[in-house]
PDB file of C-alpha atoms in Angstrom:
ATOM      1  CA  MET A 138      92.121 144.259 111.532  1.00 52.00           C
ATOM      2  CA  ARG A 139      88.558 145.056 111.518  1.00 63.00           C
ATOM      3  CA  SER A 140      86.718 143.213 108.484  1.00 71.00           C
ATOM      4  CA  ASP A 141      84.908 145.284 105.887  1.00 76.00           C
ATOM      5  CA  SER A 142      81.277 143.703 106.344  1.00 82.00           C
ATOM      6  CA  ARG A 143      79.090 145.940 104.111  1.00 85.00           C
ATOM      7  CA  LEU A 144      78.776 143.159 101.882  1.00 89.00           C
ATOM      8  CA  SER A 145      77.488 140.709 104.108  1.00 90.00           C
ATOM      9  CA  ARG A 146      75.055 143.601 105.629  1.00 91.00           C
ATOM     10  CA  MET A 147      73.896 144.730 102.155  1.00 93.00           C
ATOM     11  CA  LEU A 148      73.053 141.047 101.335  1.00 94.00           C
ATOM     12  CA  HIS A 149      70.915 140.703 104.742  1.00 92.00           C
ATOM     13  CA  VAL A 150      68.947 144.112 104.098  1.00 93.00           C
ATOM     14  CA  LEU A 151      68.380 142.667  99.978  1.00 95.00           C
ATOM     15  CA  LEU A 152      67.226 139.535 101.302  1.00 94.00           C
ATOM     16  CA  HIS A 153      64.620 140.925 103.717  1.00 92.00           C
ATOM     17  CA  MET A 154      63.784 143.491 101.490  1.00 93.00           C
ATOM     18  CA  ALA A 155      62.760 140.700  98.896  1.00 92.00           C
ATOM     19  CA  ARG A 156      60.777 138.991 101.749  1.00 90.00           C
ATOM     20  CA  GLN A 157      58.257 142.200 102.580  1.00 88.00           C
ATOM     21  CA  ASP A 158      56.617 144.273 100.251  1.00 85.00           C
ATOM     22  CA  ALA A 159      56.248 147.652 101.705  1.00 90.00           C
ATOM     23  CA  PRO A 160      59.748 149.798 101.624  1.00 94.00           C
ATOM     24  CA  PHE A 161      61.815 149.721 104.669  1.00 95.00           C
ATOM     25  CA  THR A 162      63.190 153.276 105.835  1.00 93.00           C
ATOM     26  CA  SER A 163      66.595 154.238 106.543  1.00 93.00           C
ATOM     27  CA  GLU A 164      65.882 153.725 110.373  1.00 94.00           C
ATOM     28  CA  GLN A 165      64.419 150.478 110.288  1.00 94.00           C
ATOM     29  CA  LEU A 166      67.676 149.435 108.344  1.00 95.00           C
ATOM     30  CA  ALA A 167      69.829 150.971 110.472  1.00 94.00           C
ATOM     31  CA  GLN A 168      67.708 149.738 113.679  1.00 94.00           C
ATOM     32  CA  MET A 169      68.208 146.245 111.948  1.00 92.00           C
ATOM     33  CA  LEU A 170      72.186 146.830 111.319  1.00 92.00           C
ATOM     34  CA  ALA A 171      72.854 148.428 114.592  1.00 91.00           C
ATOM     35  CA  THR A 172      74.172 151.565 112.699  1.00 92.00           C
ATOM     36  CA  ASN A 173      73.196 154.902 111.839  1.00 92.00           C
ATOM     37  CA  PRO A 174      70.529 155.912 109.245  1.00 92.00           C
ATOM     38  CA  VAL A 175      73.096 157.913 107.563  1.00 93.00           C
ATOM     39  CA  VAL A 176      75.642 155.220 107.156  1.00 91.00           C
ATOM     40  CA  VAL A 177      72.555 153.390 105.777  1.00 92.00           C
ATOM     41  CA  ARG A 178      71.522 156.031 102.983  1.00 92.00           C
ATOM     42  CA  ARG A 179      75.146 156.338 101.893  1.00 91.00           C
ATOM     43  CA  THR A 180      75.607 152.700 101.456  1.00 91.00           C
ATOM     44  CA  MET A 181      72.282 152.589  99.979  1.00 94.00           C
ATOM     45  CA  ALA A 182      73.119 155.063  97.490  1.00 94.00           C
ATOM     46  CA  GLY A 183      75.672 152.802  95.634  1.00 93.00           C
ATOM     47  CA  LEU A 184      72.590 150.120  95.479  1.00 95.00           C
ATOM     48  CA  LYS A 185      70.314 152.702  94.200  1.00 96.00           C
ATOM     49  CA  LYS A 186      73.023 154.077  91.260  1.00 96.00           C
ATOM     50  CA  ALA A 187      73.800 150.157  90.209  1.00 95.00           C
ATOM     51  CA  GLY A 188      69.845 150.049  89.976  1.00 96.00           C
ATOM     52  CA  TYR A 189      69.098 147.510  92.414  1.00 96.00           C
ATOM     53  CA  VAL A 190      66.885 149.527  95.098  1.00 96.00           C
ATOM     54  CA  GLN A 191      65.380 152.435  94.798  1.00 94.00           C
ATOM     55  CA  SER A 192      63.795 154.713  96.998  1.00 93.00           C
ATOM     56  CA  GLU A 193      60.869 157.395  97.268  1.00 89.00           C
ATOM     57  CA  LYS A 194      60.348 160.253  99.723  1.00 88.00           C
ATOM     58  CA  GLY A 195      58.026 161.140 102.497  1.00 84.00           C
ATOM     59  CA  HIS A 196      55.218 159.170 104.514  1.00 84.00           C
ATOM     60  CA  GLY A 197      55.141 155.645 103.362  1.00 81.00           C
ATOM     61  CA  GLY A 198      58.549 156.062 101.423  1.00 88.00           C
ATOM     62  CA  GLY A 199      61.797 154.289 102.122  1.00 93.00           C
ATOM     63  CA  TRP A 200      63.933 151.560 100.114  1.00 96.00           C
ATOM     64  CA  LYS A 201      62.904 149.206  97.939  1.00 95.00           C
ATOM     65  CA  LEU A 202      64.493 146.058  95.727  1.00 95.00           C
ATOM     66  CA  SER A 203      64.157 147.219  91.884  1.00 94.00           C
ATOM     67  CA  CYS A 204      65.885 144.030  90.330  1.00 94.00           C
ATOM     68  CA  ASP A 205      65.385 140.622  90.141  1.00 94.00           C
ATOM     69  CA  LEU A 206      67.238 138.652  92.604  1.00 94.00           C
ATOM     70  CA  ALA A 207      68.112 135.757  90.095  1.00 95.00           C
ATOM     71  CA  GLN A 208      70.283 138.272  88.186  1.00 96.00           C
ATOM     72  CA  VAL A 209      71.954 139.747  90.661  1.00 97.00           C
ATOM     73  CA  SER A 210      75.434 138.295  91.843  1.00 97.00           C
ATOM     74  CA  LEU A 211      77.143 138.531  95.186  1.00 95.00           C
ATOM     75  CA  LEU A 212      80.115 140.108  93.411  1.00 94.00           C
ATOM     76  CA  ASP A 213      77.547 142.870  91.634  1.00 95.00           C
ATOM     77  CA  ILE A 214      76.600 143.883  95.196  1.00 95.00           C
ATOM     78  CA  HIS A 215      80.274 144.004  96.204  1.00 93.00           C
ATOM     79  CA  ALA A 216      80.876 146.450  93.483  1.00 92.00           C
ATOM     80  CA  ALA A 217      77.694 148.478  93.820  1.00 94.00           C
ATOM     81  CA  VAL A 218      78.340 148.902  97.693  1.00 90.00           C
ATOM     82  CA  GLY A 219      82.047 150.152  96.950  1.00 84.00           C
ATOM     83  CA  GLY A 220      83.708 146.930  98.363  1.00 73.00           C
ATOM     84  CA  PRO A 221      87.190 147.144  99.254  1.00 68.00           C
ATOM     85  CA  ARG A 222      90.023 145.188  97.494  1.00 72.00           C
ATOM     86  CA  ILE A 223      89.556 141.573  98.287  1.00 73.00           C
ATOM     87  CA  PHE A 224      92.819 141.115 100.191  1.00 73.00           C
ATOM     88  CA  ALA A 225      94.338 143.693 102.589  1.00 69.00           C
ATOM     89  CA  ILE A 226      97.976 141.851 101.888  1.00 74.00           C
ATOM     90  CA  GLY A 227     100.465 143.572  99.984  1.00 73.00           C
ATOM     91  CA  SER A 228     103.944 143.200  98.701  1.00 74.00           C
ATOM     92  CA  ALA A 229     106.926 145.625  99.677  1.00 75.00           C
ATOM     93  CA  SER A 230     108.160 148.090  97.910  1.00 79.00           C
ATOM     94  CA  GLU A 231     111.235 149.917 100.079  1.00 81.00           C
ATOM     95  CA  ASN A 232     113.759 148.272  98.301  1.00 80.00           C
ATOM     96  CA  PRO A 233     112.796 147.411  94.661  1.00 81.00           C
ATOM     97  CA  GLU A 234     116.519 146.723  93.704  1.00 86.00           C
ATOM     98  CA  CYS A 235     116.734 144.068  96.225  1.00 89.00           C
ATOM     99  CA  GLY A 236     116.915 140.380  95.227  1.00 90.00           C
ATOM    100  CA  VAL A 237     115.106 139.162  97.932  1.00 91.00           C
ATOM    101  CA  GLU A 238     112.060 141.667  98.379  1.00 89.00           C
ATOM    102  CA  GLN A 239     111.489 141.088  94.061  1.00 90.00           C
ATOM    103  CA  VAL A 240     111.139 137.388  94.573  1.00 92.00           C
ATOM    104  CA  VAL A 241     109.066 137.737  97.733  1.00 90.00           C
ATOM    105  CA  ASN A 242     106.924 140.317  95.796  1.00 88.00           C
ATOM    106  CA  ALA A 243     106.360 138.216  92.926  1.00 91.00           C
ATOM    107  CA  ALA A 244     105.541 134.897  94.810  1.00 92.00           C
ATOM    108  CA  LEU A 245     103.105 137.189  97.005  1.00 89.00           C
ATOM    109  CA  ASP A 246     101.844 138.728  94.238  1.00 88.00           C
ATOM    110  CA  ASP A 247     101.048 135.740  92.044  1.00 90.00           C
ATOM    111  CA  ALA A 248      99.254 133.581  94.973  1.00 90.00           C
ATOM    112  CA  LEU A 249      97.211 136.938  95.808  1.00 88.00           C
ATOM    113  CA  ALA A 250      96.193 136.895  91.792  1.00 89.00           C
ATOM    114  CA  GLN A 251      95.265 133.379  91.689  1.00 91.00           C
ATOM    115  CA  ALA A 252      93.385 133.697  94.948  1.00 90.00           C
ATOM    116  CA  GLN A 253      91.305 136.935  94.003  1.00 88.00           C
ATOM    117  CA  ALA A 254      90.449 135.445  90.742  1.00 91.00           C
ATOM    118  CA  LEU A 255      89.296 132.178  92.504  1.00 93.00           C
ATOM    119  CA  LEU A 256      86.848 134.234  94.719  1.00 91.00           C
ATOM    120  CA  VAL A 257      85.709 136.838  92.187  1.00 91.00           C
ATOM    121  CA  GLN A 258      84.560 134.074  90.119  1.00 95.00           C
ATOM    122  CA  ARG A 259      82.785 132.290  93.331  1.00 95.00           C
ATOM    123  CA  LEU A 260      81.183 135.731  93.956  1.00 94.00           C
ATOM    124  CA  ALA A 261      79.640 136.040  90.212  1.00 95.00           C
ATOM    125  CA  ALA A 262      78.834 132.866  90.357  1.00 97.00           C
ATOM    126  CA  VAL A 263      76.068 133.068  93.459  1.00 96.00           C
ATOM    127  CA  LYS A 264      73.165 135.018  92.617  1.00 97.00           C
ATOM    128  CA  LEU A 265      70.755 136.559  95.121  1.00 96.00           C
ATOM    129  CA  GLY A 266      68.233 133.983  94.319  1.00 95.00           C
ATOM    130  CA  ASP A 267      70.154 131.308  95.205  1.00 95.00           C
ATOM    131  CA  LEU A 268      70.598 132.963  98.954  1.00 94.00           C
ATOM    132  CA  ALA A 269      66.732 133.666  98.771  1.00 93.00           C
ATOM    133  CA  GLN A 270      65.859 130.074  97.766  1.00 93.00           C
ATOM    134  CA  GLU A 271      68.481 128.643 100.500  1.00 93.00           C
ATOM    135  CA  PHE A 272      66.625 130.672 103.504  1.00 90.00           C
ATOM    136  CA  ASP A 273      63.065 129.335 102.255  1.00 88.00           C
ATOM    137  CA  ALA A 274      64.455 126.120 102.330  1.00 91.00           C
ATOM    138  CA  LEU A 275      65.990 126.858 106.065  1.00 90.00           C
ATOM    139  CA  CYS A 276      62.750 128.360 107.265  1.00 86.00           C
ATOM    140  CA  GLN A 277      60.512 125.161 105.820  1.00 87.00           C
ATOM    141  CA  THR A 278      63.089 122.734 107.414  1.00 87.00           C
ATOM    142  CA  LYS A 279      62.880 124.959 111.096  1.00 85.00           C
ATOM    143  CA  ALA A 280      58.935 125.200 110.512  1.00 83.00           C
ATOM    144  CA  ALA A 281      58.609 121.062 109.975  1.00 82.00           C
ATOM    145  CA  HIS A 282      61.018 120.497 113.108  1.00 81.00           C
ATOM    146  CA  ALA A 283      59.043 122.851 115.018  1.00 82.00           C
ATOM    147  CA  GLN A 284      55.735 121.141 113.966  1.00 80.00           C
ATOM    148  CA  HIS A 285      57.286 117.796 114.414  1.00 78.00           C
ATOM    149  CA  ALA A 286      58.429 118.449 118.231  1.00 81.00           C
ATOM    150  CA  ARG A 287      54.747 119.571 119.087  1.00 79.00           C
ATOM    151  CA  GLY A 288      53.309 116.439 118.075  1.00 69.00           C
TER     152      GLY A 288
END
């Protein structure tokens, strides 16, 4: 089964946007993500509707951030891009009168509900600002190592 990477890809885009003052065109973003500009515009529309990005048409236009990264969680972005259900695993319902199916479904439903609650809680706790800080620290560490290697 193919995984849905919209959340990861849009987080990638938003962090790049945070590092550049100029807007990104749909074509630039499509090239970055190895996809079609139409797919980018469709996905970015959800972020725009949620107020996380804005777009301007014409020469010099494109997509820009319009939010405070410290206030936006991974769960917020997941919802804005129309993310799929957290888990694709589901219960069977071919024979609802079957006792075996009932106990299996109850066990699966309980486990999935607990796992989803934990994941949703974690996605809500991580802010885009946290990721931006981690990226900055990574860049500084790499720069320090490169400087040290040069002597």
